[in-house]
Structures are given as structure tokens and as C-alpha cells.
């Protein structure tokens, strides 16, 4: 049986978002702009997997997990490493309140 931390609802989404966003910030160090790095991890990844009609962007009838950060990730991509809000499958699984 997996440890109890693995059974916490939404924890997987938070960990996945944290890893993805950290990788996005690291990618920018190698040349892409913040927008290119975000697109590589979202819309471009969906297209590569043949899922662009279902995921990768916020559009009607698409599946989407949503994150929010305080700040502008296009100005400072490292803001993506400090996730304030996560929505997975239409359910808020993390929300930092000021």
C-alpha cells in the first residue's frame, strides 16, 4: 500500500505542477523566452502527443488543470516555482489566501 502522502487528494497535481514549473524556469536558462518555455510544456506538448484538440490550452471542451502565481511569469519565469493556486479536474486542490 502506498504511503498516506500518496493518497492525499490533489497532492499529485500539486507535485506535478511544481516539477513542471521548475523545469520551465530551468529551460529559460538555455535560451527560450519564458513564453516559448511555457508553450513547450503546454500547447506544443499537447500537439506532439496528438492531443491538441483536447488539452494544452484553456478553451471550451478542453481538459485543463490550472495554476496561478502572484506576478508575471513572462517578466520573471521563476514566479512559476511559487504556485498559489491549483485546479485539477474542476476542483481547487490548492489555494493560498493573502
CSV table of N, CA, C and O in Angstrom, one decimal:
chain,number,residue,atom,x,y,z
A,1,UNK,N,0.8,-1.2,0.0
A,1,UNK,CA,0.0,0.0,0.0
A,1,UNK,C,0.9,1.2,0.0
A,1,UNK,O,1.9,1.3,0.7
A,2,UNK,N,0.5,2.3,-0.8
A,2,UNK,CA,1.4,3.5,-0.9
A,2,UNK,C,1.3,4.2,0.4
A,2,UNK,O,0.3,4.1,1.1
A,3,UNK,N,2.3,5.0,0.7
A,3,UNK,CA,2.3,5.8,1.9
A,3,UNK,C,1.1,6.8,1.9
A,3,UNK,O,0.6,7.2,0.8
A,4,UNK,N,0.7,7.3,3.0
A,4,UNK,CA,-0.5,8.1,3.1
A,4,UNK,C,-0.4,9.4,2.3
A,4,UNK,O,-1.3,9.9,1.8
A,5,UNK,N,0.9,9.9,2.2
A,5,UNK,CA,1.1,11.1,1.4
A,5,UNK,C,0.6,11.0,0.0
A,5,UNK,O,0.2,11.9,-0.7
A,6,UNK,N,0.7,9.7,-0.5
A,6,UNK,CA,0.3,9.5,-1.9
A,6,UNK,C,-1.2,9.4,-2.1
A,6,UNK,O,-1.7,9.4,-3.2
A,7,UNK,N,-1.9,9.4,-1.0
A,7,UNK,CA,-3.4,9.2,-1.1
A,7,UNK,C,-4.1,10.5,-0.8
A,7,UNK,O,-5.3,10.6,-0.7
A,8,UNK,N,-3.3,11.6,-0.6
A,8,UNK,CA,-3.9,12.9,-0.3
A,8,UNK,C,-4.5,13.5,-1.6
A,8,UNK,O,-3.8,13.6,-2.6
A,9,UNK,N,-5.8,13.7,-1.6
A,9,UNK,CA,-6.4,14.2,-2.9
A,9,UNK,C,-5.8,15.5,-3.3
A,9,UNK,O,-5.6,16.5,-2.6
A,10,UNK,N,-5.4,15.6,-4.6
A,10,UNK,CA,-4.8,16.7,-5.2
A,10,UNK,C,-3.3,16.8,-5.0
A,10,UNK,O,-2.6,17.7,-5.7
A,11,UNK,N,-2.7,16.0,-4.1
A,11,UNK,CA,-1.2,16.2,-3.9
A,11,UNK,C,-0.5,15.9,-5.2
A,11,UNK,O,0.5,16.5,-5.5
A,12,UNK,N,-0.9,14.9,-5.9
A,12,UNK,CA,-0.2,14.5,-7.2
A,12,UNK,C,-0.2,15.7,-8.1
A,12,UNK,O,0.8,16.0,-8.8
A,13,UNK,N,-1.3,16.4,-8.2
A,13,UNK,CA,-1.4,17.6,-9.1
A,13,UNK,C,-0.5,18.7,-8.7
A,13,UNK,O,0.2,19.3,-9.5
A,14,UNK,N,-0.4,18.9,-7.4
A,14,UNK,CA,0.5,19.9,-6.8
A,14,UNK,C,2.0,19.6,-7.1
A,14,UNK,O,2.7,20.4,-7.6
A,15,UNK,N,2.3,18.3,-6.9
A,15,UNK,CA,3.7,17.9,-7.1
A,15,UNK,C,4.0,18.0,-8.6
A,15,UNK,O,5.1,18.4,-9.0
A,16,UNK,N,3.1,17.5,-9.5
A,16,UNK,CA,3.4,17.6,-10.9
A,16,UNK,C,3.5,19.0,-11.4
A,16,UNK,O,4.4,19.3,-12.2
A,17,UNK,N,2.6,19.9,-10.9
A,17,UNK,CA,2.7,21.3,-11.3
A,17,UNK,C,4.0,21.9,-10.8
A,17,UNK,O,4.7,22.6,-11.6
A,18,UNK,N,4.5,21.6,-9.6
A,18,UNK,CA,5.7,22.1,-9.1
A,18,UNK,C,6.9,21.6,-10.0
A,18,UNK,O,7.8,22.4,-10.3
A,19,UNK,N,6.9,20.4,-10.3
A,19,UNK,CA,8.0,19.9,-11.1
A,19,UNK,C,8.0,20.5,-12.5
A,19,UNK,O,9.1,20.9,-13.1
A,20,UNK,N,6.9,20.5,-13.2
A,20,UNK,CA,6.7,21.1,-14.5
A,20,UNK,C,7.2,22.6,-14.5
A,20,UNK,O,8.0,23.0,-15.3
A,21,UNK,N,6.8,23.3,-13.5
A,21,UNK,CA,7.1,24.8,-13.5
A,21,UNK,C,8.5,25.0,-13.2
A,21,UNK,O,9.1,25.9,-13.7
A,22,UNK,N,9.1,24.2,-12.3
A,22,UNK,CA,10.6,24.3,-12.1
A,22,UNK,C,11.3,24.0,-13.3
A,22,UNK,O,12.3,24.7,-13.7
A,23,UNK,N,10.9,23.0,-14.1
A,23,UNK,CA,11.6,22.6,-15.3
A,23,UNK,C,11.5,23.8,-16.3
A,23,UNK,O,12.4,24.0,-17.1
A,24,UNK,N,10.3,24.4,-16.4
A,24,UNK,CA,10.1,25.5,-17.3
A,24,UNK,C,11.1,26.7,-17.0
A,24,UNK,O,11.7,27.2,-17.9
A,25,UNK,N,11.3,27.0,-15.7
A,25,UNK,CA,12.2,28.0,-15.4
A,25,UNK,C,13.6,27.6,-15.7
A,25,UNK,O,14.4,28.5,-16.2
A,26,UNK,N,14.0,26.4,-15.6
A,26,UNK,CA,15.4,25.9,-16.0
A,26,UNK,C,15.5,26.0,-17.5
A,26,UNK,O,16.6,26.3,-18.0
A,27,UNK,N,14.5,25.7,-18.2
A,27,UNK,CA,14.6,25.7,-19.7
A,27,UNK,C,15.0,27.1,-20.2
A,27,UNK,O,15.8,27.2,-21.1
A,28,UNK,N,14.5,28.1,-19.6
A,28,UNK,CA,14.7,29.5,-20.0
A,28,UNK,C,16.2,29.8,-19.9
A,28,UNK,O,16.7,30.6,-20.7
A,29,UNK,N,16.9,29.2,-19.0
A,29,UNK,CA,18.4,29.4,-18.8
A,29,UNK,C,19.1,29.0,-20.1
A,29,UNK,O,20.3,29.4,-20.3
A,30,UNK,N,18.5,28.1,-20.9
A,30,UNK,CA,19.2,27.6,-22.1
A,30,UNK,C,18.8,28.3,-23.4
A,30,UNK,O,19.2,27.9,-24.4
A,31,UNK,N,18.0,29.4,-23.3
A,31,UNK,CA,17.8,30.2,-24.5
A,31,UNK,C,16.3,30.6,-24.8
A,31,UNK,O,16.1,31.6,-25.3
A,32,UNK,N,15.4,29.7,-24.6
A,32,UNK,CA,14.0,30.1,-25.0
A,32,UNK,C,13.5,31.2,-24.1
A,32,UNK,O,13.9,31.4,-23.0
A,33,UNK,N,12.6,32.0,-24.6
A,33,UNK,CA,11.9,33.0,-23.8
A,33,UNK,C,11.0,32.3,-22.8
A,33,UNK,O,10.6,31.2,-23.0
A,34,UNK,N,10.5,33.0,-21.8
A,34,UNK,CA,9.6,32.5,-20.9
A,34,UNK,C,8.3,32.0,-21.7
A,34,UNK,O,7.8,30.9,-21.4
A,35,UNK,N,7.8,32.7,-22.6
A,35,UNK,CA,6.6,32.3,-23.4
A,35,UNK,C,6.9,31.0,-24.1
A,35,UNK,O,6.1,30.1,-24.2
A,36,UNK,N,8.0,30.9,-24.8
A,36,UNK,CA,8.4,29.7,-25.5
A,36,UNK,C,8.5,28.5,-24.6
A,36,UNK,O,8.1,27.4,-25.0
A,37,UNK,N,9.0,28.7,-23.4
A,37,UNK,CA,9.2,27.6,-22.5
A,37,UNK,C,7.8,27.1,-22.0
A,37,UNK,O,7.5,25.9,-21.9
A,38,UNK,N,6.9,28.1,-21.7
A,38,UNK,CA,5.5,27.7,-21.3
A,38,UNK,C,4.8,27.0,-22.4
A,38,UNK,O,4.1,26.0,-22.2
A,39,UNK,N,4.9,27.5,-23.6
A,39,UNK,CA,4.3,26.9,-24.7
A,39,UNK,C,4.8,25.5,-25.0
A,39,UNK,O,4.1,24.6,-25.3
A,40,UNK,N,6.1,25.3,-24.8
A,40,UNK,CA,6.7,24.0,-25.0
A,40,UNK,C,6.1,23.0,-24.0
A,40,UNK,O,5.9,21.8,-24.4
A,41,UNK,N,5.8,23.4,-22.8
A,41,UNK,CA,5.3,22.5,-21.8
A,41,UNK,C,3.7,22.3,-21.9
A,41,UNK,O,3.2,21.5,-21.2
A,42,UNK,N,3.1,23.1,-22.7
A,42,UNK,CA,1.6,23.1,-22.7
A,42,UNK,C,1.1,22.8,-24.1
A,42,UNK,O,1.0,21.6,-24.5
A,43,UNK,N,0.9,23.8,-24.9
A,43,UNK,CA,0.3,23.7,-26.2
A,43,UNK,C,1.2,22.8,-27.2
A,43,UNK,O,0.7,22.0,-27.9
A,44,UNK,N,2.5,23.0,-27.1
A,44,UNK,CA,3.4,22.2,-28.0
A,44,UNK,C,3.5,20.8,-27.6
A,44,UNK,O,3.5,19.9,-28.4
A,45,UNK,N,3.5,20.5,-26.3
A,45,UNK,CA,3.5,19.1,-25.8
A,45,UNK,C,2.2,18.4,-26.2
A,45,UNK,O,2.2,17.3,-26.6
A,46,UNK,N,1.1,19.1,-26.1
A,46,UNK,CA,-0.2,18.6,-26.5
A,46,UNK,C,-0.2,18.2,-28.0
A,46,UNK,O,-0.7,17.1,-28.4
A,47,UNK,N,0.3,19.1,-28.8
A,47,UNK,CA,0.4,18.9,-30.2
A,47,UNK,C,1.3,17.7,-30.5
A,47,UNK,O,0.9,16.8,-31.3
A,48,UNK,N,2.4,17.6,-29.8
A,48,UNK,CA,3.3,16.4,-30.0
A,48,UNK,C,2.7,15.1,-29.7
A,48,UNK,O,2.9,14.1,-30.4
A,49,UNK,N,1.8,15.1,-28.7
A,49,UNK,CA,1.2,13.8,-28.3
A,49,UNK,C,-0.1,13.6,-29.1
A,49,UNK,O,-0.8,12.6,-28.9
A,50,UNK,N,-0.4,14.5,-30.0
A,50,UNK,CA,-1.6,14.3,-30.8
A,50,UNK,C,-2.9,14.6,-30.0
A,50,UNK,O,-4.0,14.2,-30.4
A,51,UNK,N,-2.8,15.4,-29.0
A,51,UNK,CA,-3.9,15.7,-28.1
A,51,UNK,C,-4.3,17.2,-28.2
A,51,UNK,O,-5.1,17.7,-27.4
A,52,UNK,N,-3.9,17.9,-29.2
A,52,UNK,CA,-4.1,19.4,-29.2
A,52,UNK,C,-5.6,19.7,-29.3
A,52,UNK,O,-6.0,20.8,-29.0
A,53,UNK,N,-6.4,18.8,-29.7
A,53,UNK,CA,-7.9,19.1,-29.7
A,53,UNK,C,-8.5,18.9,-28.4
A,53,UNK,O,-9.7,19.2,-28.3
A,54,UNK,N,-7.8,18.4,-27.4
A,54,UNK,CA,-8.4,18.1,-26.1
A,54,UNK,C,-7.7,18.8,-24.9
A,54,UNK,O,-8.3,19.0,-23.9
A,55,UNK,N,-6.3,19.0,-25.0
A,55,UNK,CA,-5.6,19.6,-23.9
A,55,UNK,C,-4.6,20.6,-24.5
A,55,UNK,O,-4.4,20.8,-25.7
A,56,UNK,N,-3.9,21.3,-23.5
A,56,UNK,CA,-2.8,22.2,-23.9
A,56,UNK,C,-3.1,23.6,-23.9
A,56,UNK,O,-2.3,24.5,-24.1
A,57,UNK,N,-4.4,23.9,-23.9
A,57,UNK,CA,-4.9,25.3,-23.8
A,57,UNK,C,-6.2,25.5,-23.1
A,57,UNK,O,-6.9,24.5,-22.9
A,58,UNK,N,-6.5,26.7,-22.7
A,58,UNK,CA,-7.7,26.9,-22.0
A,58,UNK,C,-8.8,27.3,-23.0
A,58,UNK,O,-8.8,28.5,-23.5
A,59,UNK,N,-9.6,26.3,-23.4
A,59,UNK,CA,-10.6,26.6,-24.4
A,59,UNK,C,-11.8,25.7,-24.0
A,59,UNK,O,-11.7,24.7,-23.3
A,60,UNK,N,-13.0,26.1,-24.5
A,60,UNK,CA,-14.2,25.3,-24.3
A,60,UNK,C,-14.0,23.9,-24.8
A,60,UNK,O,-13.4,23.7,-25.8
A,61,UNK,N,-14.5,22.9,-24.0
A,61,UNK,CA,-14.4,21.5,-24.3
A,61,UNK,C,-13.0,20.9,-24.3
A,61,UNK,O,-12.8,19.8,-24.8
A,62,UNK,N,-12.0,21.6,-23.7
A,62,UNK,CA,-10.7,21.1,-23.5
A,62,UNK,C,-10.6,20.7,-22.0
A,62,UNK,O,-11.2,21.2,-21.1
A,63,UNK,N,-9.8,19.7,-21.8
A,63,UNK,CA,-9.4,19.3,-20.4
A,63,UNK,C,-8.3,20.2,-20.0
A,63,UNK,O,-7.4,20.4,-20.7
A,64,UNK,N,-8.4,20.7,-18.7
A,64,UNK,CA,-7.3,21.6,-18.3
A,64,UNK,C,-7.1,21.6,-16.8
A,64,UNK,O,-8.1,21.5,-16.1
A,65,UNK,N,-5.9,21.6,-16.4
A,65,UNK,CA,-5.5,21.8,-15.0
A,65,UNK,C,-5.0,23.2,-15.0
A,65,UNK,O,-4.3,23.6,-15.9
A,66,UNK,N,-5.3,24.0,-14.0
A,66,UNK,CA,-5.0,25.4,-14.0
A,66,UNK,C,-4.1,25.7,-12.8
A,66,UNK,O,-4.4,25.3,-11.7
A,67,UNK,N,-3.1,26.6,-13.0
A,67,UNK,CA,-2.3,27.1,-11.9
A,67,UNK,C,-2.3,28.6,-12.0
A,67,UNK,O,-2.6,29.2,-13.0
A,68,UNK,N,-2.1,29.2,-10.8
A,68,UNK,CA,-2.0,30.7,-10.8
A,68,UNK,C,-0.8,31.0,-9.9
A,68,UNK,O,-0.5,30.3,-8.9
A,69,UNK,N,-0.1,32.1,-10.2
A,69,UNK,CA,1.0,32.6,-9.4
A,69,UNK,C,0.8,34.1,-9.2
A,69,UNK,O,0.0,34.7,-9.9
A,70,UNK,N,1.5,34.6,-8.2
A,70,UNK,CA,1.5,36.0,-7.9
A,70,UNK,C,2.6,36.6,-8.7
A,70,UNK,O,3.8,36.2,-8.5
A,71,UNK,N,2.4,37.4,-9.7
A,71,UNK,CA,3.4,38.0,-10.5
A,71,UNK,C,3.2,37.6,-12.0
A,71,UNK,O,2.3,37.0,-12.3
A,72,UNK,N,4.2,38.1,-12.8
A,72,UNK,CA,4.1,37.9,-14.2
A,72,UNK,C,5.2,37.0,-14.6
A,72,UNK,O,6.4,37.3,-14.7
A,73,UNK,N,4.9,35.7,-15.0
A,73,UNK,CA,5.9,34.7,-15.4
A,73,UNK,C,6.6,35.1,-16.7
A,73,UNK,O,7.7,34.6,-16.9
A,74,UNK,N,6.1,36.0,-17.5
A,74,UNK,CA,6.8,36.4,-18.7
A,74,UNK,C,7.9,37.4,-18.3
A,74,UNK,O,8.9,37.5,-19.1
A,75,UNK,N,7.7,38.1,-17.2
A,75,UNK,CA,8.8,39.1,-16.8
A,75,UNK,C,9.8,38.3,-15.9
A,75,UNK,O,11.0,38.6,-16.0
A,76,UNK,N,9.3,37.4,-15.1
A,76,UNK,CA,10.2,36.6,-14.2
A,76,UNK,C,9.7,35.2,-14.2
A,76,UNK,O,8.7,34.9,-13.4
A,77,UNK,N,10.2,34.3,-15.0
A,77,UNK,CA,9.7,32.9,-15.1
A,77,UNK,C,9.8,32.2,-13.8
A,77,UNK,O,9.1,31.2,-13.6
A,78,UNK,N,10.7,32.6,-12.9
A,78,UNK,CA,10.8,31.9,-11.6
A,78,UNK,C,9.6,32.0,-10.7
A,78,UNK,O,9.4,31.3,-9.8
A,79,UNK,N,8.7,33.0,-11.1
A,79,UNK,CA,7.4,33.1,-10.3
A,79,UNK,C,6.6,31.8,-10.5
A,79,UNK,O,5.8,31.5,-9.6
A,80,UNK,N,6.9,31.0,-11.5
A,80,UNK,CA,6.2,29.8,-11.8
A,80,UNK,C,6.5,28.7,-10.7
A,80,UNK,O,5.8,27.7,-10.6
A,81,UNK,N,7.6,28.9,-10.0
A,81,UNK,CA,8.0,28.0,-8.9
A,81,UNK,C,7.3,28.2,-7.6
A,81,UNK,O,7.5,27.5,-6.7
A,82,UNK,N,6.5,29.3,-7.6
A,82,UNK,CA,5.8,29.6,-6.3
A,82,UNK,C,4.3,29.6,-6.7
A,82,UNK,O,3.6,30.7,-6.7
A,83,UNK,N,3.7,28.5,-6.8
A,83,UNK,CA,2.3,28.3,-7.2
A,83,UNK,C,1.4,28.7,-6.1
A,83,UNK,O,1.5,28.2,-4.9
A,84,UNK,N,0.4,29.5,-6.3
A,84,UNK,CA,-0.5,30.0,-5.3
A,84,UNK,C,-1.9,29.3,-5.4
A,84,UNK,O,-2.6,29.2,-4.5
A,85,UNK,N,-2.2,28.7,-6.6
A,85,UNK,CA,-3.5,28.1,-6.8
A,85,UNK,C,-3.3,27.0,-7.8
A,85,UNK,O,-2.6,27.1,-8.8
A,86,UNK,N,-4.0,25.9,-7.5
A,86,UNK,CA,-4.1,24.7,-8.5
A,86,UNK,C,-5.5,24.2,-8.5
A,86,UNK,O,-6.1,24.0,-7.5
A,87,UNK,N,-6.0,24.1,-9.8
A,87,UNK,CA,-7.3,23.5,-10.0
A,87,UNK,C,-7.1,22.3,-10.9
A,87,UNK,O,-6.4,22.3,-11.9
A,88,UNK,N,-7.6,21.1,-10.4
A,88,UNK,CA,-7.4,19.9,-11.2
A,88,UNK,C,-8.8,19.3,-11.4
A,88,UNK,O,-9.5,19.1,-10.4
A,89,UNK,N,-9.2,19.0,-12.6
A,89,UNK,CA,-10.5,18.4,-12.9
A,89,UNK,C,-11.6,19.3,-12.4
A,89,UNK,O,-12.6,18.7,-12.0
A,90,UNK,N,-11.5,20.6,-12.4
A,90,UNK,CA,-12.5,21.5,-11.9
A,90,UNK,C,-12.6,21.6,-10.4
A,90,UNK,O,-13.5,22.3,-9.9
A,91,UNK,N,-11.7,21.0,-9.7
A,91,UNK,CA,-11.7,21.1,-8.2
A,91,UNK,C,-10.4,21.9,-7.7
A,91,UNK,O,-9.3,21.5,-8.2
A,92,UNK,N,-10.6,22.8,-6.9
A,92,UNK,CA,-9.5,23.6,-6.3
A,92,UNK,C,-8.8,22.6,-5.3
A,92,UNK,O,-9.4,22.2,-4.4
A,93,UNK,N,-7.5,22.3,-5.6
A,93,UNK,CA,-6.7,21.5,-4.7
A,93,UNK,C,-5.7,22.2,-3.9
A,93,UNK,O,-5.1,21.7,-3.0
A,94,UNK,N,-5.4,23.5,-4.3
A,94,UNK,CA,-4.5,24.3,-3.5
A,94,UNK,C,-4.9,25.8,-3.7
A,94,UNK,O,-5.2,26.2,-4.9
A,95,UNK,N,-5.0,26.5,-2.7
A,95,UNK,CA,-5.3,27.9,-2.8
A,95,UNK,C,-4.7,28.7,-1.6
A,95,UNK,O,-5.1,28.5,-0.5
A,96,UNK,N,-3.7,29.5,-1.9
A,96,UNK,CA,-3.1,30.3,-0.9
A,96,UNK,C,-3.9,31.6,-0.8
A,96,UNK,O,-4.2,32.3,-1.8
A,97,UNK,N,-4.3,31.9,0.4
A,97,UNK,CA,-5.1,33.1,0.6
A,97,UNK,C,-4.2,34.2,1.3
A,97,UNK,O,-3.4,33.9,2.1
A,98,UNK,N,-4.3,35.4,0.8
A,98,UNK,CA,-3.5,36.5,1.3
A,98,UNK,C,-3.8,36.8,2.8
A,98,UNK,O,-4.8,36.5,3.3
